[in-house]
Coordinates of C-alpha atoms in Angstrom, one line a residue:
M1232 CA -122.0 -223.4 -111.1
D1233 CA -119.3 -221.8 -109.1
S1234 CA -116.1 -220.5 -110.7
E1235 CA -112.7 -219.4 -109.5
N1236 CA -113.7 -215.8 -110.2
D1237 CA -116.4 -216.1 -107.6
I1238 CA -113.9 -216.6 -104.8
E1239 CA -113.0 -213.6 -102.8
R1240 CA -109.5 -213.9 -101.3
G1241 CA -109.4 -212.9 -97.7
V1242 CA -106.7 -211.7 -95.3
N1243 CA -103.9 -214.2 -94.7
D1244 CA -105.1 -216.3 -97.7
P1245 CA -101.9 -218.2 -98.8
R1246 CA -103.1 -217.8 -102.4
N1247 CA -102.5 -214.1 -102.1
E1248 CA -98.8 -214.8 -102.2
R1249 CA -98.6 -217.5 -104.9
E1250 CA -101.4 -216.1 -107.1
D1251 CA -101.0 -212.4 -106.5
E1252 CA -100.8 -211.6 -110.2
D1253 CA -104.1 -213.4 -110.9
K1254 CA -106.1 -211.6 -108.1
D1255 CA -109.5 -210.6 -109.4
Y1256 CA -109.9 -207.6 -107.1
D1257 CA -109.1 -206.3 -103.7
K1258 CA -112.0 -205.7 -101.3
P1259 CA -111.4 -202.5 -99.3
R1260 CA -110.8 -202.9 -95.7
A1261 CA -113.7 -202.0 -93.4
A1262 CA -113.4 -198.4 -92.1
R1263 CA -112.8 -197.9 -88.4
I1264 CA -115.6 -196.3 -86.4
I1265 CA -113.2 -193.4 -85.6
E1266 CA -110.0 -192.8 -87.5
V1267 CA -108.0 -190.1 -85.7
D1268 CA -105.5 -189.7 -88.5
E1269 CA -108.1 -188.6 -91.1
L1270 CA -109.0 -185.7 -88.9
M1271 CA -105.5 -184.3 -89.4
K1272 CA -105.7 -184.5 -93.2
W1273 CA -106.7 -181.7 -95.6
S1274 CA -108.4 -184.3 -97.8
F1275 CA -111.0 -184.9 -95.0
Y1276 CA -112.0 -181.2 -94.9
R1277 CA -111.8 -180.8 -98.7
A1278 CA -114.3 -183.7 -99.0
I1279 CA -116.7 -182.0 -96.5
L1280 CA -116.4 -178.7 -98.5
V1281 CA -117.2 -180.6 -101.7
E1282 CA -120.3 -182.1 -100.2
F1283 CA -121.4 -178.7 -99.0
V1284 CA -120.9 -177.0 -102.4
A1285 CA -122.5 -179.9 -104.3
S1286 CA -125.6 -179.9 -102.1
F1287 CA -125.8 -176.1 -102.5
L1288 CA -125.8 -176.4 -106.3
F1289 CA -128.2 -179.3 -106.2
L1290 CA -130.8 -177.5 -104.3
Y1291 CA -130.4 -174.3 -106.1
I1292 CA -131.0 -175.8 -109.5
T1293 CA -133.7 -178.3 -108.5
V1294 CA -135.8 -176.0 -106.3
Q1295 CA -135.5 -173.3 -108.9
T1296 CA -136.9 -175.7 -111.5
I1297 CA -139.9 -176.6 -109.2
I1298 CA -140.7 -172.9 -108.6
G1299 CA -140.3 -172.1 -112.3
Y1300 CA -142.7 -174.9 -113.2
K1301 CA -145.3 -173.8 -110.6
R1302 CA -145.1 -170.2 -111.9
Q1303 CA -145.5 -171.4 -115.5
T1304 CA -148.6 -173.4 -114.7
D1305 CA -150.1 -170.8 -112.4
P1306 CA -153.7 -170.3 -113.8
T1307 CA -153.7 -166.6 -112.6
K1308 CA -150.7 -165.8 -114.9
N1309 CA -152.5 -167.0 -118.1
I1310 CA -149.3 -168.7 -119.3
E1311 CA -149.5 -171.5 -121.7
E1312 CA -149.1 -174.7 -119.7
C1313 CA -147.3 -176.6 -122.4
G1314 CA -144.6 -174.0 -122.1
S1315 CA -143.5 -175.3 -118.7
V1316 CA -141.0 -178.0 -118.0
G1317 CA -143.7 -180.3 -116.6
L1318 CA -143.2 -183.0 -114.0
L1319 CA -141.0 -184.8 -116.5
G1320 CA -138.7 -181.8 -116.5
I1321 CA -138.5 -181.7 -112.7
A1322 CA -137.6 -185.3 -112.6
W1323 CA -134.9 -184.7 -115.3
A1324 CA -133.6 -181.8 -113.2
F1325 CA -133.1 -183.9 -110.1
G1326 CA -131.7 -186.9 -112.0
G1327 CA -129.5 -184.8 -114.2
M1328 CA -128.0 -182.8 -111.4
I1329 CA -127.2 -186.0 -109.5
F1330 CA -125.5 -187.4 -112.5
V1331 CA -123.4 -184.2 -113.0
L1332 CA -122.5 -183.7 -109.3
V1333 CA -121.7 -187.3 -108.5
Y1334 CA -119.5 -187.5 -111.6
N1335 CA -117.7 -184.3 -110.4
T1336 CA -117.3 -185.2 -106.8
A1337 CA -116.9 -189.0 -106.6
G1338 CA -113.1 -188.8 -106.7
I1339 CA -113.0 -186.4 -103.8
S1340 CA -115.8 -187.1 -101.4
G1341 CA -117.3 -190.2 -102.9
G1342 CA -120.2 -188.1 -104.2
H1343 CA -122.7 -188.9 -101.4
L1344 CA -124.9 -185.7 -101.6
N1345 CA -127.5 -187.4 -99.5
P1346 CA -127.6 -188.3 -95.7
A1347 CA -129.3 -191.6 -96.6
V1348 CA -126.5 -192.6 -98.8
T1349 CA -123.9 -191.6 -96.2
F1350 CA -125.9 -193.6 -93.6
A1351 CA -125.9 -196.7 -95.7
L1352 CA -122.2 -196.5 -96.3
L1353 CA -121.6 -195.9 -92.6
L1354 CA -123.6 -199.1 -91.9
G1355 CA -121.4 -200.9 -94.5
R1356 CA -118.2 -199.7 -92.8
R1357 CA -117.2 -197.7 -95.8
V1358 CA -116.9 -194.4 -94.0
T1359 CA -116.0 -193.5 -90.5
L1360 CA -118.5 -192.0 -88.0
P1361 CA -116.8 -188.6 -87.9
R1362 CA -116.8 -188.4 -91.7
A1363 CA -120.4 -189.5 -91.9
L1364 CA -121.6 -186.9 -89.4
M1365 CA -119.6 -184.1 -91.0
Y1366 CA -120.9 -185.1 -94.5
I1367 CA -124.5 -185.0 -93.2
L1368 CA -124.0 -181.6 -91.6
A1369 CA -122.4 -180.3 -94.8
Q1370 CA -125.2 -181.7 -97.0
C1371 CA -127.9 -180.1 -94.8
G1372 CA -125.9 -176.8 -94.7
G1373 CA -125.5 -176.8 -98.4
A1374 CA -129.1 -177.5 -99.0
I1375 CA -130.2 -174.6 -96.7
G1376 CA -127.7 -172.4 -98.5
G1377 CA -129.1 -173.3 -102.0
C1378 CA -132.6 -172.6 -100.9
A1379 CA -131.6 -169.4 -99.2
M1380 CA -130.0 -168.1 -102.4
I1381 CA -133.3 -168.6 -104.3
K1382 CA -135.3 -167.0 -101.5
L1383 CA -132.9 -164.0 -101.5
F1384 CA -133.2 -163.4 -105.2
Q1385 CA -136.9 -164.1 -105.8
R1386 CA -138.6 -164.0 -102.4
A1387 CA -142.1 -163.4 -103.8
Y1388 CA -142.0 -166.4 -106.1
Y1389 CA -140.3 -168.6 -103.5
I1390 CA -143.1 -167.9 -100.9
S1391 CA -146.0 -168.0 -103.4
Y1392 CA -145.0 -171.3 -104.9
G1393 CA -144.2 -173.2 -101.8
G1394 CA -140.4 -173.1 -101.7
G1395 CA -140.0 -176.5 -103.3
V1396 CA -140.8 -178.2 -100.0
N1397 CA -141.7 -181.9 -99.7
E1398 CA -145.2 -182.6 -98.3
L1399 CA -147.9 -185.1 -98.5
Y1400 CA -150.3 -184.2 -101.3
Q1401 CA -154.0 -184.4 -101.0
G1402 CA -155.4 -187.9 -101.1
Y1403 CA -152.4 -189.6 -99.7
G1404 CA -151.9 -190.7 -96.1
R1405 CA -148.8 -190.8 -94.0
G1406 CA -148.4 -194.6 -94.5
T1407 CA -148.4 -194.1 -98.3
G1408 CA -146.0 -191.3 -98.1
L1409 CA -143.6 -193.2 -95.8
G1410 CA -143.8 -196.2 -98.0
A1411 CA -143.0 -194.2 -101.1
E1412 CA -139.9 -192.7 -99.4
I1413 CA -138.7 -196.0 -98.1
I1414 CA -139.0 -197.8 -101.5
G1415 CA -137.7 -194.8 -103.4
T1416 CA -134.6 -194.5 -101.2
F1417 CA -134.1 -198.3 -101.3
I1418 CA -133.9 -198.1 -105.1
L1419 CA -131.4 -195.2 -105.0
V1420 CA -129.1 -196.8 -102.4
Y1421 CA -129.3 -200.2 -104.0
T1422 CA -128.1 -198.6 -107.3
V1423 CA -125.3 -196.8 -105.5
L1424 CA -124.1 -199.9 -103.8
S1425 CA -124.3 -201.9 -107.0
T1426 CA -122.5 -199.5 -109.2
T1427 CA -119.7 -198.9 -106.7
D1428 CA -119.1 -202.5 -105.8
P1429 CA -115.3 -203.1 -106.1
K1430 CA -115.8 -206.6 -107.6
R1431 CA -118.1 -205.2 -110.3
N1432 CA -115.6 -202.5 -111.0
A1433 CA -112.8 -205.0 -111.4
R1434 CA -114.8 -207.0 -114.0
D1435 CA -115.9 -204.0 -116.0
S1436 CA -113.5 -201.1 -116.4
H1437 CA -116.3 -198.8 -117.6
V1438 CA -118.3 -199.1 -114.4
P1439 CA -116.3 -196.5 -112.4
V1440 CA -116.8 -194.0 -115.2
L1441 CA -120.4 -194.7 -115.8
A1442 CA -121.5 -195.1 -112.2
P1443 CA -123.1 -191.6 -111.9
L1444 CA -125.3 -192.4 -114.9
P1445 CA -127.4 -195.2 -113.4
I1446 CA -127.5 -193.3 -110.1
G1447 CA -128.9 -190.3 -111.9
F1448 CA -131.4 -192.5 -113.7
A1449 CA -132.5 -194.0 -110.5
V1450 CA -133.2 -190.6 -109.1
F1451 CA -135.1 -189.7 -112.3
M1452 CA -137.3 -192.8 -112.2
V1453 CA -138.1 -192.5 -108.5
H1454 CA -139.2 -188.9 -109.1
L1455 CA -141.5 -189.9 -111.9
A1456 CA -143.2 -192.3 -109.5
T1457 CA -143.4 -190.3 -106.3
I1458 CA -143.6 -186.6 -107.2
P1459 CA -147.4 -186.9 -107.1
I1460 CA -147.3 -188.4 -103.6
T1461 CA -144.6 -186.5 -101.6
G1462 CA -142.9 -184.3 -104.1
T1463 CA -140.1 -187.0 -103.8
G1464 CA -137.7 -186.6 -100.9
I1465 CA -135.4 -189.6 -100.8
N1466 CA -132.8 -187.2 -99.6
P1467 CA -133.2 -185.8 -96.0
A1468 CA -130.9 -182.8 -96.8
R1469 CA -133.0 -181.8 -99.7
S1470 CA -136.2 -182.0 -97.7
F1471 CA -134.6 -180.2 -94.6
G1472 CA -133.1 -177.4 -96.6
A1473 CA -136.3 -176.5 -98.3
A1474 CA -138.3 -176.8 -95.1
V1475 CA -136.0 -174.6 -93.1
M1476 CA -136.1 -171.7 -95.6
Y1477 CA -139.9 -172.0 -96.3
N1478 CA -140.6 -172.6 -92.6
R1479 CA -144.4 -173.0 -92.4
K1480 CA -146.2 -175.1 -89.8
K1481 CA -147.7 -177.4 -92.4
T1482 CA -144.2 -178.1 -93.7
W1483 CA -143.1 -179.5 -90.4
D1484 CA -146.2 -181.5 -89.6
D1485 CA -145.1 -184.5 -91.7
H1486 CA -141.4 -183.7 -92.0
W1487 CA -140.4 -186.8 -90.1
I1488 CA -141.4 -188.9 -93.0
F1489 CA -138.6 -187.4 -95.1
W1490 CA -136.0 -188.5 -92.5
V1491 CA -137.4 -191.8 -91.3
G1492 CA -138.4 -193.1 -94.8
P1493 CA -135.0 -192.5 -96.4
M1494 CA -133.0 -193.8 -93.5
V1495 CA -135.1 -197.0 -93.3
G1496 CA -134.9 -197.5 -97.0
A1497 CA -131.1 -196.9 -97.0
A1498 CA -130.6 -199.4 -94.1
G1499 CA -132.8 -201.9 -96.0
A1500 CA -130.8 -201.6 -99.2
Q1501 CA -127.5 -201.9 -97.3
F1502 CA -128.7 -205.1 -95.6
Y1503 CA -130.1 -206.6 -98.8
Y1504 CA -127.0 -205.9 -100.8
E1505 CA -124.5 -207.0 -98.2
H1506 CA -126.2 -209.9 -96.5
I1507 CA -128.3 -211.4 -99.3
L1508 CA -126.7 -210.5 -102.7
R1509 CA -123.2 -210.8 -101.4
A1510 CA -123.9 -213.5 -98.8
H1511 CA -122.0 -216.1 -100.8
L1512 CA -118.8 -214.2 -100.0
T1513 CA -119.2 -214.1 -96.3
K1514 CA -118.4 -217.7 -95.3
Y1515 CA -114.8 -218.1 -94.1
H1516 CA -112.8 -221.3 -94.4
H1517 CA -109.1 -221.3 -93.6
H1518 CA -109.1 -217.5 -93.9
R1519 CA -110.9 -217.6 -97.3
H1520 CA -114.3 -216.4 -98.4
I1521 CA -115.7 -219.3 -100.5
T1522 CA -118.6 -219.3 -102.8
H1523 CA -121.3 -222.0 -102.4

């Protein structure tokens, strides 16, 4: 049964004037494709810097965890396997770092940290094209820098244990890997869109504060499911940074999966959330969005 709270007031809605005090929430205006004014603002470049540094830290910690795990489980080292972090620890490293970094950067750059997330928000007109492109460049650059730092300090281990690259593991085909990346990214982006929905934020004041938590858990859960298949990409910058620094032919053979999969998954999540879950808000009548 519909309620007044399910009505989204639109532009030029006369109720905005007479019921302004009772407005449930304000839906952000769609971003322009190109906003010249933002290119002149320090906040634009500060956000790019934040995305670079966050991606740097993300790759440094997570790839370091992967290499540490592989060294601890190396049969030639005679190290007790139960002393390693295990696959569960790797998943926690990725999910935990996303939680920490999104929490720290959300107020400055939006806490994207992932070209797939940026692509979805671009499709949803929540960021401009120049900002999206610069974010993706910053994310990829930061990812390369994080892996470069690890390689610089422990080159032997980095090379010996695969540099934390994403690749198809034995027994899995390209179709399976691509499907895992699409579905995994769909879950992540769906969670991002849900937890940052302005209407949801208006109804629950705790959502803006807690948004990084479900996002981090989504990353954690996807890693548990897909580490055995592809090592879990769901972030083209993460896959690209590791591949660039490790730079072996086998690494690049299936690298396209870690771009195509996340971008398709992100686009699918954006379409599903905007045109199916929120479809009841898209019908206009006398400059109003009305729920049916």
